[in-house]
Amino acid sequence: LPPVYKFVPSGQSGLPALLNYLKDHEQTLKKLESDLNALHKQLSSDRAQLNLITDSFENDIRRARMQPIAGLFDIFPRLVRDLGRQSGKQAALEIEGSETEVDRRVLEQLKDPLTHLVRNALGHGIEPPQERAALGKPPCGRICLRAEPRGSHLMITLSDDGRGIDLEAVRRQAVAQRMITPKEAETLDESQTLALIFRSGLSTAAQVSGIAGRGVGLDVVHRTLEQLGALLEVENHPGAGVTFRMT
């Protein structure tokens, strides 16, 4: 039989030696465990401190990028006055929430959509003073532009008290321009019909002017907001106006 080899600490033998060895080993493990616990606590403390510093940097960067939306809204009162003179219409622009802060990059991308919507309100929504008077409305139309924070989101609303969207006229134009068939037009509900106004080339204006009739504008609005990941809602009140909500 091959010999049996045993490790016996110097000066010790048998069971007492084994027990002493295990005892010494246990103390070593306990010390290692204590050292690891201390290291873990230090790492947790360092990680918490690093998170605080990182959050502080992120907040500073975010604040540096944020600007009041007034920088964008302030261009529209003059635009409404100029468009009113061009079209012979009267309209007053009301602005709310101009102190709301927006990321600078988003602010720049909102300029074109909002400009198109304001032009659309004057070109399609607000009636001429004589027509408004006949309808029992004040001669001067009302356009309201509002911004308000909604949690981590921003809602921008543009509304007017004009004629609203003529759904039947939208369907007729869509058929005339072969965007849909006459049979399809008969089956479209309000929501589906409103979606057509964002198609390129569609316009219900009786004649082409400097602010309406070219069929461009709302398709740009839809495309830009889609790139921003924004939600666009349209609330139509025939004879009483229309509201566009962008979130």
Coordinates of N, CA and C in Angstrom, one line a residue:
L1 N 0.8 -1.2 0.0 CA 0.0 0.0 0.0 C 0.9 1.2 0.0
P2 N 0.4 2.3 -0.7 CA 1.2 3.5 -0.7 C 1.2 4.1 0.7
P3 N 2.2 4.9 1.0 CA 2.2 5.6 2.3 C 1.1 6.6 2.4
V4 N 0.6 6.9 3.6 CA -0.4 8.0 3.9 C 0.4 9.2 4.4
Y5 N 0.2 10.3 3.7 CA 0.9 11.6 4.1 C 0.0 12.5 4.9
K6 N 0.4 13.0 6.0 CA -0.4 13.9 6.8 C 0.4 15.1 7.1
F7 N -0.4 16.3 7.1 CA 0.3 17.6 7.5 C 0.1 17.8 9.0
V8 N 1.1 17.9 9.8 CA 1.0 18.1 11.2 C 1.9 19.3 11.5
P9 N 1.2 20.4 12.1 CA 2.0 21.6 12.5 C 3.1 21.2 13.4
S10 N 4.2 21.9 13.3 CA 5.4 21.7 14.1 C 5.0 21.7 15.6
G11 N 5.5 20.7 16.3 CA 5.3 20.6 17.8 C 3.9 20.1 18.1
Q12 N 3.0 19.8 17.1 CA 1.7 19.3 17.5 C 1.4 18.0 16.7
S13 N 0.4 17.3 17.2 CA 0.1 16.1 16.5 C -1.4 15.7 16.8
G14 N -2.0 14.9 15.9 CA -3.3 14.4 16.2 C -4.4 15.4 16.2
L15 N -5.6 15.1 16.8 CA -6.8 15.9 16.8 C -6.6 17.3 17.4
P16 N -5.8 17.5 18.5 CA -5.6 18.8 18.9 C -5.0 19.8 17.9
A17 N -4.1 19.2 17.2 CA -3.4 20.0 16.1 C -4.4 20.4 15.0
L18 N -5.3 19.5 14.6 CA -6.3 19.8 13.6 C -7.3 20.9 14.1
L19 N -7.7 20.7 15.3 CA -8.6 21.7 15.9 C -8.0 23.1 16.0
N20 N -6.7 23.1 16.4 CA -6.0 24.4 16.5 C -5.9 25.0 15.1
Y21 N -5.6 24.2 14.1 CA -5.5 24.7 12.7 C -6.8 25.3 12.2
L22 N -7.9 24.6 12.5 CA -9.2 25.1 12.1 C -9.6 26.4 12.8
K23 N -9.2 26.4 14.1 CA -9.5 27.6 14.8 C -8.7 28.8 14.3
D24 N -7.4 28.6 14.0 CA -6.6 29.7 13.4 C -7.2 30.1 12.0
H25 N -7.6 29.1 11.3 CA -8.2 29.4 9.9 C -9.5 30.2 10.1
E26 N -10.3 29.8 11.0 CA -11.6 30.5 11.3 C -11.3 32.0 11.6
Q27 N -10.3 32.3 12.4 CA -10.0 33.6 12.8 C -9.6 34.4 11.6
T28 N -8.8 33.8 10.7 CA -8.4 34.4 9.5 C -9.6 34.8 8.6
L29 N -10.6 33.9 8.5 CA -11.7 34.1 7.7 C -12.6 35.2 8.3
K30 N -12.7 35.2 9.6 CA -13.5 36.3 10.2 C -12.8 37.7 10.0
K31 N -11.5 37.7 10.0 CA -10.8 38.9 9.7 C -11.0 39.4 8.3
L32 N -11.0 38.4 7.4 CA -11.2 38.7 6.0 C -12.6 39.3 5.8
E33 N -13.6 38.6 6.5 CA -15.0 39.0 6.4 C -15.2 40.4 6.9
S34 N -14.5 40.7 8.0 CA -14.6 42.1 8.6 C -14.0 43.1 7.7
D35 N -12.8 42.7 7.1 CA -12.2 43.7 6.1 C -13.1 43.9 4.9
L36 N -13.7 42.8 4.4 CA -14.6 43.0 3.2 C -15.8 43.8 3.6
N37 N -16.4 43.6 4.7 CA -17.5 44.5 5.2 C -17.1 45.9 5.2
A38 N -15.9 46.2 5.8 CA -15.5 47.6 5.9 C -15.3 48.2 4.5
L39 N -14.7 47.3 3.6 CA -14.5 47.8 2.2 C -15.8 48.1 1.5
H40 N -16.8 47.2 1.7 CA -18.1 47.4 1.1 C -18.8 48.7 1.6
K41 N -18.7 48.9 2.9 CA -19.2 50.1 3.4 C -18.6 51.4 2.8
Q42 N -17.3 51.3 2.6 CA -16.6 52.4 2.1 C -16.9 52.6 0.6
L43 N -17.0 51.5 -0.1 CA -17.5 51.6 -1.5 C -18.9 52.2 -1.7
S44 N -19.8 51.7 -0.8 CA -21.1 52.2 -0.8 C -21.2 53.7 -0.6
S45 N -20.4 54.1 0.4 CA -20.3 55.6 0.7 C -19.7 56.4 -0.4
D46 N -18.7 55.8 -1.1 CA -18.1 56.5 -2.2 C -19.0 56.6 -3.4
R47 N -19.8 55.5 -3.6 CA -20.8 55.4 -4.7 C -21.9 56.5 -4.5
A48 N -22.4 56.6 -3.2 CA -23.4 57.5 -2.9 C -22.9 58.9 -3.1
Q49 N -21.7 59.2 -2.7 CA -21.1 60.5 -2.9 C -20.9 60.8 -4.4
L50 N -20.5 59.8 -5.2 CA -20.3 60.0 -6.6 C -21.7 60.3 -7.3
N51 N -22.7 59.6 -6.8 CA -24.1 59.8 -7.4 C -24.6 61.2 -7.1
L52 N -24.3 61.7 -5.9 CA -24.6 63.1 -5.6 C -23.9 64.1 -6.5
I53 N -22.6 63.9 -6.7 CA -21.9 64.8 -7.6 C -22.4 64.7 -9.0
T54 N -22.7 63.5 -9.5 CA -23.2 63.3 -10.9 C -24.5 63.9 -11.0
D55 N -25.4 63.7 -10.1 CA -26.8 64.4 -10.1 C -26.6 65.9 -10.1
S56 N -25.7 66.4 -9.4 CA -25.5 67.8 -9.3 C -25.0 68.4 -10.7
F57 N -24.1 67.6 -11.3 CA -23.6 68.0 -12.6 C -24.7 68.0 -13.6
E58 N -25.5 66.9 -13.6 CA -26.6 66.8 -14.5 C -27.7 67.9 -14.4
N59 N -28.0 68.2 -13.1 CA -28.9 69.3 -12.9 C -28.3 70.7 -13.4
D60 N -27.0 70.9 -13.2 CA -26.4 72.1 -13.7 C -26.5 72.2 -15.2
I61 N -26.2 71.1 -15.8 CA -26.2 71.0 -17.3 C -27.7 71.2 -17.8
R62 N -28.6 70.6 -17.1 CA -30.0 70.7 -17.5 C -30.5 72.2 -17.3
R63 N -30.1 72.8 -16.2 CA -30.5 74.2 -16.0 C -29.9 75.1 -17.0
A64 N -28.6 74.8 -17.4 CA -27.9 75.6 -18.4 C -28.6 75.5 -19.8
R65 N -29.3 74.4 -20.0 CA -30.0 74.2 -21.3 C -31.4 74.8 -21.3
M66 N -31.9 75.0 -20.1 CA -33.3 75.4 -20.0 C -33.5 76.9 -20.3
Q67 N -34.5 77.3 -21.0 CA -34.8 78.7 -21.3 C -36.3 79.0 -21.2
P68 N -36.7 80.1 -20.7 CA -38.1 80.5 -20.7 C -38.7 80.4 -22.1
I69 N -39.8 79.9 -22.3 CA -40.4 79.8 -23.6 C -40.8 81.2 -24.2
A70 N -40.7 82.2 -23.3 CA -41.0 83.6 -23.7 C -40.2 84.0 -24.9
G71 N -38.9 83.4 -25.0 CA -38.1 83.7 -26.1 C -38.6 83.4 -27.4
L72 N -39.5 82.3 -27.4 CA -40.2 81.9 -28.6 C -41.5 82.6 -28.8
F73 N -42.3 82.6 -27.7 CA -43.7 83.2 -27.7 C -43.7 84.7 -28.1
D74 N -42.6 85.4 -27.8 CA -42.6 86.8 -28.0 C -42.6 87.2 -29.5
I75 N -42.3 86.3 -30.4 CA -42.3 86.7 -31.8 C -43.7 86.6 -32.4
F76 N -44.6 86.1 -31.7 CA -45.9 85.9 -32.3 C -46.9 87.0 -32.2
P77 N -46.8 87.9 -31.2 CA -47.8 89.1 -31.3 C -47.6 89.9 -32.6
R78 N -46.3 90.2 -32.9 CA -46.1 90.9 -34.2 C -46.5 90.2 -35.4
L79 N -46.3 88.8 -35.4 CA -46.7 88.0 -36.5 C -48.2 88.1 -36.7
V80 N -49.0 88.0 -35.6 CA -50.4 88.1 -35.7 C -50.9 89.4 -36.2
R81 N -50.2 90.5 -35.7 CA -50.6 91.9 -36.2 C -50.3 92.0 -37.7
D82 N -49.2 91.5 -38.2 CA -48.8 91.6 -39.6 C -49.8 90.7 -40.4
L83 N -50.1 89.5 -40.0 CA -51.0 88.7 -40.8 C -52.4 89.3 -40.8
G84 N -52.8 89.9 -39.7 CA -54.1 90.5 -39.6 C -54.2 91.6 -40.7
R85 N -53.2 92.5 -40.8 CA -53.2 93.5 -41.8 C -53.2 93.0 -43.2
Q86 N -52.5 91.9 -43.4 CA -52.4 91.3 -44.8 C -53.8 90.7 -45.2
S87 N -54.5 90.1 -44.2 CA -55.7 89.4 -44.5 C -57.0 90.3 -44.3
G88 N -56.8 91.5 -43.7 CA -58.0 92.3 -43.4 C -58.8 91.8 -42.2
K89 N -58.1 90.9 -41.4 CA -58.8 90.4 -40.2 C -58.3 91.0 -38.9
Q90 N -59.1 90.9 -37.9 CA -58.7 91.4 -36.6 C -58.6 90.2 -35.6
A91 N -57.4 90.2 -34.9 CA -57.2 89.1 -34.0 C -56.3 89.6 -32.9
A92 N -56.6 89.2 -31.7 CA -55.8 89.5 -30.5 C -55.2 88.2 -30.0
L93 N -53.9 88.2 -29.7 CA -53.2 87.0 -29.3 C -53.0 87.1 -27.8
E94 N -53.5 86.1 -27.1 CA -53.3 86.0 -25.6 C -52.2 84.9 -25.3
I95 N -51.2 85.3 -24.5 CA -50.1 84.4 -24.2 C -50.1 84.0 -22.7
E96 N -50.1 82.8 -22.4 CA -50.0 82.3 -21.0 C -48.9 81.4 -20.8
G97 N -48.3 81.4 -19.6 CA -47.2 80.5 -19.3 C -45.9 80.8 -20.0
S98 N -45.6 82.0 -20.3 CA -44.4 82.4 -21.0 C -43.1 82.2 -20.1
E99 N -43.3 82.0 -18.8 CA -42.2 81.8 -18.0 C -41.8 80.3 -17.9
T100 N -42.6 79.4 -18.5 CA -42.3 78.0 -18.5 C -41.0 77.7 -19.2
E101 N -40.1 76.9 -18.6 CA -38.8 76.7 -19.1 C -38.8 75.4 -20.0
V102 N -38.0 75.5 -21.1 CA -37.9 74.5 -22.1 C -36.5 74.3 -22.5
D103 N -36.1 73.0 -22.8 CA -34.8 72.7 -23.3 C -34.6 73.5 -24.6
R104 N -33.4 74.2 -24.6 CA -33.1 75.1 -25.8 C -33.2 74.4 -27.1
R105 N -32.8 73.1 -27.2 CA -32.9 72.4 -28.5 C -34.3 72.2 -28.9
V106 N -35.2 71.8 -27.9 CA -36.6 71.7 -28.2 C -37.2 73.0 -28.6
L107 N -36.8 74.1 -27.9 CA -37.3 75.4 -28.2 C -37.1 75.8 -29.7
E108 N -35.9 75.5 -30.1 CA -35.6 75.8 -31.5 C -36.4 75.0 -32.5
Q109 N -36.7 73.8 -32.2 CA -37.5 72.9 -33.1 C -39.0 73.3 -33.1
L110 N -39.4 74.0 -32.0 CA -40.8 74.3 -31.9 C -41.2 75.5 -32.7
K111 N -40.2 76.3 -33.2 CA -40.5 77.6 -33.8 C -41.3 77.4 -35.1
D112 N -40.9 76.5 -36.0 CA -41.6 76.3 -37.2 C -43.1 75.8 -37.0
P113 N -43.2 74.7 -36.2 CA -44.6 74.2 -36.0 C -45.5 75.3 -35.4
L114 N -45.1 76.0 -34.4 CA -46.0 77.1 -33.9 C -46.2 78.2 -34.8
T115 N -45.3 78.5 -35.6 CA -45.5 79.6 -36.6 C -46.5 79.1 -37.6
H116 N -46.5 77.9 -38.1 CA -47.5 77.4 -39.0 C -48.9 77.3 -38.4
L117 N -48.9 77.0 -37.1 CA -50.2 76.9 -36.5 C -50.8 78.3 -36.3
V118 N -50.0 79.3 -36.0 CA -50.5 80.7 -35.8 C -51.0 81.2 -37.2
R119 N -50.2 80.9 -38.2 CA -50.6 81.3 -39.6 C -51.9 80.6 -40.0
N120 N -52.0 79.4 -39.6 CA -53.2 78.6 -39.9 C -54.5 79.2 -39.2
A121 N -54.3 79.6 -38.0 CA -55.4 80.2 -37.2 C -55.9 81.4 -37.9
L122 N -55.0 82.3 -38.4 CA -55.4 83.5 -39.1 C -56.0 83.2 -40.5
G123 N -55.3 82.3 -41.2 CA -55.7 82.0 -42.6 C -57.0 81.2 -42.7
H124 N -57.2 80.2 -41.8 CA -58.4 79.4 -41.9 C -59.4 79.5 -40.8
G125 N -58.9 79.9 -39.6 CA -59.8 79.9 -38.5 C -60.6 81.2 -38.3
I126 N -59.9 82.3 -38.0 CA -60.5 83.6 -37.7 C -61.2 84.1 -39.0
E127 N -62.5 84.5 -38.8 CA -63.3 85.0 -39.9 C -63.1 86.5 -40.0
P128 N -63.4 87.1 -41.2 CA -63.3 88.5 -41.4 C -64.3 89.2 -40.4
P129 N -64.1 90.5 -40.0 CA -65.0 91.1 -39.1 C -66.4 91.1 -39.4
Q130 N -66.8 91.3 -40.7 CA -68.2 91.4 -41.1 C -68.8 90.0 -40.9
E131 N -68.1 88.9 -41.2 CA -68.6 87.6 -41.0 C -68.8 87.3 -39.6
R132 N -67.9 87.7 -38.7 CA -68.0 87.5 -37.3 C -69.2 88.2 -36.7
A133 N -69.4 89.4 -37.2 CA -70.5 90.2 -36.7 C -71.8 89.6 -37.1
A134 N -71.9 89.0 -38.3 CA -73.1 88.3 -38.7 C -73.4 87.1 -37.9
L135 N -72.3 86.5 -37.4 CA -72.5 85.3 -36.5 C -72.7 85.6 -35.1
G136 N -72.7 86.9 -34.7 CA -72.8 87.3 -33.3 C -71.6 87.2 -32.5
K137 N -70.4 87.2 -33.2 CA -69.2 87.2 -32.6 C -68.6 88.6 -32.5
P138 N -67.7 88.9 -31.6 CA -67.0 90.2 -31.6 C -66.1 90.3 -32.9
P139 N -66.0 91.5 -33.5 CA -65.2 91.6 -34.7 C -63.8 91.1 -34.6
C140 N -63.2 91.3 -33.4 CA -61.8 90.9 -33.2 C -61.8 89.4 -32.7
G141 N -61.1 88.6 -33.5 CA -60.9 87.2 -33.1 C -60.0 87.0 -32.0
R142 N -60.0 85.9 -31.4 CA -59.1 85.6 -30.2 C -58.3 84.3 -30.5
I143 N -57.0 84.5 -30.3 CA -56.1 83.3 -30.4 C -55.3 83.2 -29.1
C144 N -55.2 82.0 -28.5 CA -54.6 81.9 -27.3 C -53.4 80.9 -27.4
L145 N -52.3 81.3 -26.9 CA -51.1 80.4 -27.0 C -50.7 80.2 -25.5
R146 N -50.6 78.9 -25.1 CA -50.3 78.6 -23.7 C -49.3 77.5 -23.5
A147 N -48.4 77.7 -22.6 CA -47.5 76.6 -22.2 C -47.6 76.3 -20.8
E148 N -47.6 75.0 -20.4 CA -47.7 74.6 -19.0 C -47.0 73.3 -18.8
P149 N -46.2 73.2 -17.7 CA -45.5 71.9 -17.4 C -46.5 70.9 -17.0
R150 N -46.3 69.6 -17.4 CA -47.1 68.5 -16.9 C -46.1 67.4 -16.4
G151 N -45.7 67.5 -15.2 CA -44.7 66.6 -14.7 C -43.4 66.8 -15.4
S152 N -42.9 65.7 -16.1 CA -41.7 65.9 -16.8 C -41.9 66.2 -18.3
H153 N -43.2 66.5 -18.6 CA -43.6 66.9 -20.0 C -44.0 68.4 -20.1
L154 N -44.1 68.8 -21.3 CA -44.5 70.2 -21.6 C -45.7 70.1 -22.5
M155 N -46.8 70.8 -22.1 CA -47.9 70.9 -23.0 C -48.0 72.3 -23.5
I156 N -48.1 72.4 -24.9 CA -48.3 73.7 -25.5 C -49.7 73.7 -26.2
T157 N -50.5 74.7 -26.0 CA -51.9 74.7 -26.6 C -52.0 75.9 -27.4
L158 N -52.6 75.8 -28.6 CA -52.9 76.9 -29.4 C -54.4 76.8 -29.8
S159 N -55.2 77.8 -29.5 CA -56.6 77.7 -29.8 C -57.1 79.0 -30.4
D160 N -58.2 79.0 -31.1 CA -58.8 80.2 -31.6 C -60.3 80.0 -31.5
D161 N -61.0 81.2 -31.7 CA -62.5 81.2 -31.6 C -63.1 81.4 -33.0
G162 N -62.4 80.9 -34.0 CA -62.9 81.0 -35.4 C -63.9 80.0 -35.8
R163 N -63.9 79.7 -37.1 CA -64.9 78.9 -37.7 C -64.8 77.4 -37.5
G164 N -63.6 77.0 -37.0 CA -63.4 75.6 -36.8 C -63.0 74.9 -38.1
I165 N -62.9 73.6 -38.1 CA -62.6 72.8 -39.3 C -63.8 72.2 -39.9
D166 N -64.0 72.5 -41.2 CA -65.2 72.0 -41.9 C -64.8 70.6 -42.4
L167 N -65.3 69.6 -41.6 CA -65.0 68.2 -41.9 C -65.4 67.8 -43.3
E168 N -66.6 68.2 -43.7 CA -67.0 67.8 -45.1 C -66.1 68.4 -46.2
A169 N -65.7 69.7 -45.9 CA -64.8 70.3 -46.9 C -63.5 69.6 -47.0
V170 N -63.0 69.1 -45.8 CA -61.7 68.3 -45.8 C -61.9 67.0 -46.6
R171 N -63.0 66.3 -46.4 CA -63.2 65.1 -47.2 C -63.3 65.4 -48.7
R172 N -64.0 66.5 -49.1 CA -64.2 66.8 -50.5 C -62.8 67.1 -51.1
Q173 N -62.0 67.8 -50.4 CA -60.7 68.2 -50.9 C -59.8 66.9 -51.0
A174 N -59.9 66.1 -50.0 CA -59.1 64.8 -50.0 C -59.5 63.9 -51.2
V175 N -60.8 63.9 -51.5 CA -61.2 63.1 -52.7 C -60.8 63.8 -54.0
A176 N -60.9 65.1 -54.1 CA -60.5 65.9 -55.3 C -59.0 65.7 -55.6
Q177 N -58.2 65.6 -54.5 CA -56.8 65.5 -54.7 C -56.4 64.0 -54.7
R178 N -57.3 63.1 -54.7 CA -57.1 61.7 -54.9 C -56.3 61.1 -53.7
M179 N -56.5 61.7 -52.5 CA -55.8 61.1 -51.3 C -56.7 60.0 -50.8
I180 N -58.0 60.1 -51.0 CA -58.9 59.0 -50.7 C -59.9 58.9 -51.8
T181 N -60.7 57.7 -51.7 CA -61.7 57.6 -52.7 C -63.0 58.1 -52.2
P182 N -64.0 58.4 -53.0 CA -65.3 58.8 -52.5 C -65.9 57.8 -51.6
K183 N -65.7 56.5 -51.8 CA -66.3 55.5 -50.9 C -65.6 55.6 -49.5
E184 N -64.3 55.8 -49.5 CA -63.6 55.9 -48.3 C -64.0 57.1 -47.5
A185 N -64.3 58.2 -48.2 CA -64.7 59.5 -47.6 C -66.0 59.3 -46.8
E186 N -66.9 58.4 -47.3 CA -68.2 58.2 -46.7 C -68.0 57.5 -45.3
T187 N -66.9 56.8 -45.2 CA -66.8 55.9 -44.0 C -65.9 56.6 -42.9
L188 N -65.3 57.7 -43.2 CA -64.3 58.4 -42.3 C -65.1 59.0 -41.1
D189 N -64.6 58.8 -39.9 CA -65.2 59.4 -38.7 C -64.5 60.8 -38.5
E190 N -64.8 61.5 -37.5 CA -64.2 62.8 -37.2 C -62.7 62.7 -37.0
S191 N -62.2 61.7 -36.2 CA -60.8 61.6 -36.0 C -60.0 61.3 -37.2
Q192 N -60.6 60.4 -38.1 CA -59.9 60.0 -39.3 C -59.9 61.2 -40.3
T193 N -60.9 62.0 -40.3 CA -61.0 63.1 -41.2 C -60.0 64.2 -40.7
L194 N -59.9 64.4 -39.4 CA -59.0 65.4 -38.9 C -57.5 65.0 -39.2
A195 N -57.3 63.7 -39.3 CA -55.9 63.3 -39.6 C -55.5 63.7 -41.0
L196 N -56.5 63.9 -41.9 CA -56.2 64.3 -43.3 C -55.6 65.7 -43.4
I197 N -55.9 66.6 -42.4 CA -55.4 68.0 -42.6 C -53.9 68.0 -42.5
F198 N -53.3 66.9 -42.0 CA -51.8 66.9 -41.9 C -51.1 66.3 -43.1
R199 N -51.9 66.0 -44.1 CA -51.4 65.5 -45.4 C -50.8 66.7 -46.2
S200 N -49.7 66.5 -46.8 CA -49.1 67.5 -47.6 C -49.9 67.8 -48.9
G201 N -50.2 69.1 -49.1 CA -50.9 69.5 -50.3 C -52.4 69.7 -50.1
L202 N -52.9 69.3 -48.9 CA -54.4 69.5 -48.7 C -54.6 70.8 -48.1
S203 N -55.6 71.6 -48.7 CA -56.0 72.9 -48.2 C -57.5 73.1 -48.5
T204 N -58.2 73.6 -47.6 CA -59.6 73.9 -47.8 C -59.9 75.4 -48.1
A205 N -58.8 76.2 -48.2 CA -58.9 77.6 -48.5 C -59.6 77.8 -49.8
A206 N -60.5 78.8 -49.9 CA -61.2 79.1 -51.2 C -60.2 79.6 -52.2
Q207 N -59.2 80.3 -51.8 CA -58.2 80.9 -52.7 C -56.9 81.0 -52.1
V208 N -55.8 81.0 -52.9 CA -54.5 81.0 -52.4 C -54.2 82.5 -52.0
S209 N -53.6 82.6 -50.8 CA -53.2 83.9 -50.3 C -51.8 83.8 -49.7
G210 N -51.3 84.9 -49.1 CA -50.0 84.9 -48.5 C -50.0 84.0 -47.3
I211 N -51.1 83.7 -46.7 CA -51.1 82.9 -45.4 C -51.9 81.6 -45.5
A212 N -52.6 81.3 -46.6 CA -53.4 80.1 -46.7 C -53.5 79.7 -48.2
G213 N -53.9 78.4 -48.4 CA -54.2 77.9 -49.7 C -53.2 77.1 -50.4
R214 N -52.0 77.1 -49.9 CA -50.9 76.3 -50.6 C -50.8 74.9 -50.1
G215 N -51.5 74.5 -49.1 CA -51.5 73.1 -48.7 C -50.2 72.7 -48.0
V216 N -49.5 73.7 -47.5 CA -48.2 73.4 -46.7 C -48.4 74.0 -45.3
G217 N -47.8 73.4 -44.4 CA -47.9 74.0 -43.0 C -48.2 72.9 -42.0
L218 N -49.4 72.4 -42.0 CA -49.8 71.4 -41.0 C -49.0 70.1 -41.2
D219 N -48.6 69.7 -42.4 CA -47.8 68.5 -42.6 C -46.4 68.8 -42.0
V220 N -45.9 70.0 -42.0 CA -44.6 70.3 -41.4 C -44.8 70.2 -39.9
V221 N -45.9 70.7 -39.4 CA -46.2 70.6 -37.9 C -46.1 69.1 -37.5
H222 N -46.9 68.3 -38.2 CA -46.9 66.9 -37.8 C -45.6 66.2 -37.9
R223 N -44.8 66.5 -39.0 CA -43.5 65.9 -39.2 C -42.5 66.3 -38.1
T224 N -42.5 67.6 -37.8 CA -41.6 68.0 -36.7 C -41.9 67.5 -35.4
L225 N -43.2 67.5 -35.0 CA -43.6 67.0 -33.7 C -43.3 65.5 -33.6
E226 N -43.5 64.8 -34.7 CA -43.2 63.4 -34.7 C -41.7 63.1 -34.4
Q227 N -40.8 64.0 -35.0 CA -39.4 63.8 -34.8 C -39.1 64.1 -33.3
L228 N -39.8 65.0 -32.7 CA -39.6 65.3 -31.3 C -40.2 64.3 -30.3
G229 N -40.9 63.3 -30.9 CA -41.6 62.3 -30.1 C -42.8 62.9 -29.3
A230 N -43.4 64.0 -29.9 CA -44.5 64.7 -29.2 C -45.8 64.1 -29.7
L231 N -46.8 64.3 -28.8 CA -48.2 63.8 -29.1 C -49.0 65.1 -29.5
L232 N -49.7 65.0 -30.6 CA -50.5 66.1 -31.1 C -52.0 65.7 -31.1
E233 N -52.8 66.6 -30.5 CA -54.2 66.3 -30.4 C -54.9 67.5 -31.0
V234 N -56.1 67.3 -31.7 CA -56.9 68.3 -32.3 C -58.3 68.2 -31.7
E235 N -58.8 69.3 -31.2 CA -60.1 69.4 -30.7 C -60.9 70.4 -31.5
N236 N -61.9 69.9 -32.3 CA -62.6 70.7 -33.2 C -64.0 71.1 -32.7
H237 N -64.3 72.4 -32.9 CA -65.6 72.9 -32.5 C -66.2 73.7 -33.7
P238 N -66.9 73.1 -34.6 CA -67.4 73.8 -35.8 C -68.1 75.0 -35.5
G239 N -67.7 76.1 -36.0 CA -68.4 77.4 -35.8 C -67.8 78.1 -34.5
A240 N -67.1 77.4 -33.7 CA -66.6 78.0 -32.5 C -65.1 78.0 -32.3
G241 N -64.4 77.3 -33.2 CA -62.9 77.3 -33.1 C -62.3 75.9 -33.1
V242 N -61.0 75.9 -33.0 CA -60.2 74.7 -32.9 C -59.1 74.8 -32.0
T243 N -58.7 73.7 -31.3 CA -57.6 73.7 -30.4 C -56.6 72.6 -30.8
F244 N -55.3 73.0 -30.8 CA -54.2 72.1 -31.0 C -53.4 71.9 -29.7
R245 N -53.3 70.7 -29.3 CA -52.5 70.4 -28.1 C -51.3 69.6 -28.4
M246 N -50.1 70.1 -28.0 CA -48.9 69.4 -28.3 C -48.2 69.0 -26.9
T247 N -48.0 67.8 -26.7 CA -47.3 67.3 -25.4 C -46.0 66.7 -25.7

